[in-house]
Short mmCIF file of C-alpha atoms and ligand atoms in Angstrom, two decimals:
data_model
loop_
_atom_site.label_atom_id
_atom_site.label_comp_id
_atom_site.label_asym_id
_atom_site.label_seq_id
_atom_site.Cartn_x
_atom_site.Cartn_y
_atom_site.Cartn_z
CA MET U 21 -2.94 -4.27 16.13
CA SER U 22 0.83 -4.79 16.27
CA ILE U 23 3.89 -2.99 14.88
CA VAL U 24 6.80 -5.19 13.79
CA LYS U 25 10.01 -4.82 11.79
CA ALA U 26 9.97 -6.97 8.63
CA GLU U 27 12.86 -9.09 9.91
CA ASP U 28 10.99 -9.81 13.18
CA LEU U 29 7.68 -10.86 11.57
CA LEU U 30 6.50 -14.32 12.55
CA ALA U 31 6.64 -16.64 9.53
CA ILE U 32 2.87 -17.21 9.71
CA ASP U 33 2.13 -13.46 9.82
CA PHE U 34 4.44 -12.83 6.88
CA LEU U 35 2.75 -15.62 4.94
CA ASN U 36 -0.71 -14.15 5.74
CA CYS U 37 0.50 -10.71 4.53
CA PHE U 38 1.85 -12.21 1.34
CA GLU U 39 -1.37 -14.17 0.71
CA LEU U 40 -3.50 -11.07 1.27
CA GLN U 41 -1.27 -9.00 -1.02
CA LYS U 42 -1.49 -11.71 -3.68
CA LEU U 43 -5.27 -12.06 -3.33
CA ASN U 44 -5.78 -8.29 -3.71
CA MET U 45 -3.10 -7.44 -6.23
CA MET U 46 -1.94 -10.35 -8.39
CA GLN U 47 -4.50 -9.68 -11.10
CA MET U 48 -3.48 -6.02 -11.30
CA TYR U 49 0.21 -6.97 -11.60
CA LYS U 50 -0.66 -9.43 -14.36
CA LEU U 51 -2.53 -6.71 -16.26
CA SER U 52 0.44 -4.36 -15.94
CA SER U 53 3.77 -4.34 -17.77
CA LEU U 54 5.41 -5.64 -14.55
CA GLY U 55 3.65 -9.02 -14.55
CA TRP U 56 3.44 -11.11 -11.37
CA SER U 57 6.38 -12.81 -9.68
CA SER U 58 5.85 -14.36 -6.23
CA THR U 59 9.63 -14.53 -5.73
CA ASP U 60 10.13 -10.82 -6.44
CA LYS U 61 7.18 -9.84 -4.25
CA LEU U 62 8.38 -12.01 -1.34
CA LEU U 63 11.83 -10.40 -1.56
CA GLU U 64 10.36 -6.89 -1.77
CA MET U 65 8.10 -7.53 1.23
CA LYS U 66 11.16 -8.46 3.32
CA GLU U 67 13.20 -5.44 2.24
CA GLN U 68 15.48 -4.11 4.96
CA GLY U 69 14.07 -1.26 7.02
CA LEU U 70 10.42 -2.07 6.36
CA ILE U 71 8.01 -1.77 9.26
CA TYR U 72 4.65 -3.56 9.31
CA ILE U 73 1.50 -2.57 11.16
CA LEU U 74 -0.70 -5.65 11.32
CA LEU U 75 -4.45 -5.88 11.91
CA LYS U 76 -5.30 -9.37 13.13
CA ALA U 77 -8.63 -11.04 13.81
CA LYS U 78 -10.09 -14.46 14.52
CA ALA U 79 -11.89 -16.06 11.64
CA PHE U 80 -15.64 -15.66 12.14
CA PRO U 81 -17.62 -17.75 13.18
CA ASP U 82 -15.03 -20.12 14.70
CA PRO U 83 -14.18 -18.69 18.17
CA GLY U 84 -11.42 -21.28 18.62
CA ALA U 85 -9.57 -20.26 15.45
CA SER U 86 -6.22 -18.54 15.74
CA GLU U 87 -5.85 -14.89 14.75
CA LYS U 88 -4.94 -14.11 11.16
CA VAL U 89 -3.69 -10.96 9.47
CA VAL U 90 -6.74 -9.29 7.90
CA GLY U 91 -5.04 -6.03 6.97
CA PHE U 92 -1.64 -4.42 7.06
CA ILE U 93 0.44 -1.46 6.00
CA SER U 94 4.20 -1.60 5.39
CA PHE U 95 6.46 1.42 5.14
CA LYS U 96 9.93 2.75 5.68
CA ALA U 97 11.87 5.98 6.03
CA THR U 98 13.95 6.33 2.88
CA TRP U 99 15.16 8.69 0.14
CA GLU U 100 13.20 9.30 -3.04
CA ASN U 101 14.30 11.72 -5.74
CA GLU U 102 16.91 13.13 -3.32
CA GLU U 103 14.34 13.84 -0.60
CA PRO U 104 13.82 12.07 2.73
CA VAL U 105 10.35 10.54 2.79
CA VAL U 106 8.20 7.96 4.50
CA TYR U 107 7.38 5.50 1.71
CA CYS U 108 4.28 3.33 1.94
CA TYR U 109 5.07 -0.03 0.30
CA GLU U 110 1.80 -1.87 0.85
CA LEU U 111 -1.66 -1.10 2.19
CA GLN U 112 -3.93 -4.13 2.06
CA LEU U 113 -7.27 -4.97 3.64
CA ARG U 114 -9.48 -8.00 3.24
CA SER U 115 -12.47 -7.05 1.09
CA GLN U 116 -14.93 -7.45 4.01
CA LEU U 117 -13.05 -4.77 5.99
CA ARG U 118 -13.00 -2.04 3.36
CA ASN U 119 -14.90 1.25 3.59
CA PHE U 120 -14.87 1.37 7.40
CA GLY U 121 -12.08 3.95 7.64
CA LEU U 122 -9.32 1.40 8.33
CA GLY U 123 -7.26 2.36 5.26
CA ARG U 124 -7.34 6.01 6.32
CA TYR U 125 -6.48 5.00 9.92
CA LEU U 126 -3.39 3.00 8.87
CA LEU U 127 -2.16 5.75 6.54
CA ASP U 128 -2.70 8.34 9.29
CA ILE U 129 -0.37 6.35 11.53
CA ILE U 130 2.51 6.28 9.05
CA GLU U 131 1.96 9.95 8.15
CA SER U 132 2.17 10.79 11.81
CA PHE U 133 5.35 8.65 12.09
CA GLY U 134 6.75 10.63 9.12
CA SER U 135 5.93 14.05 10.48
CA LYS U 136 7.19 13.21 14.01
CA SER U 137 10.43 11.93 12.43
CA GLY U 138 10.85 15.21 10.53
CA LEU U 139 10.17 13.67 7.12
CA PRO U 140 8.50 16.24 4.86
CA LYS U 141 6.50 13.85 2.65
CA CYS U 142 4.71 10.54 2.43
CA MET U 143 5.01 8.78 -0.93
CA LEU U 144 3.63 5.66 -2.55
CA THR U 145 3.05 3.96 -5.89
CA VAL U 146 -0.36 2.88 -7.15
CA PHE U 147 -1.37 1.22 -10.41
CA GLY U 148 -3.13 3.57 -12.81
CA HIS U 149 -6.13 1.24 -13.04
CA ASN U 150 -6.37 0.58 -9.28
CA PRO U 151 -9.56 2.11 -7.75
CA ALA U 152 -7.35 2.85 -4.71
CA TYR U 153 -6.04 5.85 -6.71
CA GLU U 154 -9.28 7.66 -5.78
CA PHE U 155 -8.88 6.67 -2.14
CA TYR U 156 -5.42 8.29 -2.08
CA GLN U 157 -6.72 11.39 -3.88
CA ARG U 158 -9.45 11.65 -1.28
CA LEU U 159 -6.77 11.63 1.41
CA GLY U 160 -4.82 14.47 -0.20
CA TYR U 161 -2.28 12.56 -2.33
CA THR U 162 -1.28 14.02 -5.71
CA PRO U 163 1.11 12.83 -8.45
CA THR U 164 4.77 13.84 -7.96
CA SER U 165 6.48 15.91 -10.65
CA PHE U 166 8.33 12.75 -11.75
CA SER U 167 5.27 10.46 -11.79
CA PRO U 168 4.38 8.92 -15.17
CA LYS U 169 1.78 11.10 -16.91
CA PRO U 170 -1.65 10.20 -18.33
CA THR U 171 -2.10 10.10 -22.09
CA GLN U 172 -4.58 12.55 -23.60
CA LEU U 173 -6.49 10.97 -26.49
CA ARG U 174 -9.07 12.77 -28.60
CA LYS U 175 -12.05 11.71 -26.48
CA ARG U 176 -10.57 10.39 -23.24
CA ILE U 177 -7.63 10.40 -20.91
CA ILE U 178 -5.76 7.12 -20.31
CA PRO U 179 -4.08 6.86 -16.89
CA PRO U 180 -0.40 5.84 -16.79
CA SER U 181 0.38 2.23 -15.84
CA TYR U 182 1.27 3.53 -12.37
CA TRP U 183 1.30 6.78 -10.44
CA ILE U 184 3.84 7.94 -7.89
CA LEU U 185 1.88 9.95 -5.35
CA GLU U 186 2.93 12.25 -2.55
CA LYS U 187 1.46 14.21 0.32
CA ALA U 188 3.20 16.95 2.26
CA LEU U 189 3.33 16.22 6.00
CA SER U 190 2.93 19.07 8.45
C1 LIG P 11 -7.35 0.99 -0.80
C2 LIG P 11 -7.87 0.51 0.54
C3 LIG P 11 -6.70 0.26 1.48
C4 LIG P 11 -8.77 1.62 1.13
O1 LIG P 11 -9.08 1.32 2.47
P1 LIG P 11 -10.55 1.53 3.09
O2 LIG P 11 -10.48 1.20 4.53
O3 LIG P 11 -11.53 0.78 2.27
O4 LIG P 11 -10.77 3.09 2.86
P2 LIG P 11 -11.45 4.10 3.91
O5 LIG P 11 -12.71 3.48 4.40
O6 LIG P 11 -10.43 4.49 4.94
O7 LIG P 11 -11.79 5.32 2.96
C5 LIG P 11 -11.33 6.65 3.17
C6 LIG P 11 -12.03 7.54 2.15
O8 LIG P 11 -11.68 7.11 0.83
C7 LIG P 11 -12.86 6.75 0.09
N1 LIG P 11 -12.56 5.56 -0.72
C8 LIG P 11 -12.12 4.36 -0.28
N2 LIG P 11 -11.97 3.51 -1.31
C9 LIG P 11 -12.34 4.21 -2.43
C10 LIG P 11 -12.40 3.88 -3.81
N3 LIG P 11 -12.07 2.66 -4.26
N4 LIG P 11 -12.82 4.84 -4.67
C11 LIG P 11 -13.17 6.08 -4.24
N5 LIG P 11 -13.11 6.45 -2.92
C12 LIG P 11 -12.71 5.51 -2.03
C13 LIG P 11 -13.92 6.45 1.15
O9 LIG P 11 -15.21 6.63 0.65
C14 LIG P 11 -13.55 7.44 2.24
O10 LIG P 11 -14.07 8.71 1.88
P3 LIG P 11 -14.59 9.81 2.97
O11 LIG P 11 -13.48 10.81 3.01
O12 LIG P 11 -15.83 10.32 2.37
O13 LIG P 11 -14.79 9.12 4.27
C15 LIG P 11 -8.72 -0.79 0.41
O14 LIG P 11 -9.75 -0.54 -0.52
C16 LIG P 11 -7.93 -2.00 -0.09
O15 LIG P 11 -7.34 -2.74 0.71
N6 LIG P 11 -7.92 -2.21 -1.43
C17 LIG P 11 -7.26 -3.39 -2.03
C18 LIG P 11 -5.76 -3.30 -1.96
C19 LIG P 11 -5.21 -2.08 -2.65
O16 LIG P 11 -5.51 -1.79 -3.80
N7 LIG P 11 -4.31 -1.39 -1.93
C20 LIG P 11 -3.64 -0.20 -2.43
C21 LIG P 11 -2.40 -0.63 -3.13
S1 LIG P 11 -1.47 0.78 -3.67
#
């Protein structure tokens, strides 16, 4: 595991992060009103102040292979709705590494960074149709007062295109 500022990321690590983000998320962006733009995503992923925590591993079964990013979280201390927060920009794991507690572990680290820095909340955005919404709920995240709201139809509730979630840090 390594912790690196966005501007200090090795080009190959940044490329691996981008490829993983694209692999996991491109389809969801395409289904949303945002659409997918590699250029916009590359710019966003290099935004000033972002910090990356990288999980790297050698490709199995080749012991001679070089290490690749297999998961990462990116975040920064910022202001949202006139409040200081730690904002989680990305949390991405390769599919083979999900459901082992790594997502929770990475979020725990940035929450701990937030609380030790005196930031009262952790915030993030998640697509309404992303199953990760339930993961965040499980970890105590709830929609902010200014998050888009679900639509109540006669027989079902349609989630908004995205949620803005928050969790108070102690
Ligand atoms: C979202 C993601 C990071 C979760 O990481 P993970 O390592 O698989 O999650 P964890 O194993 O730490 O799970 C923590 C808890 O959430 C639950 N959980 C995880 N994914 C879930 C899901 N899709 N639906 C419901 N619960 C889920 C786990 O069962 C676990 O519950 P527990 O409290 O009973 O132990 C991972 O699924 C992922 O990379 N998804 C693709 C990228 C993505 O959508 N990222 C979020 C963008 S906003």
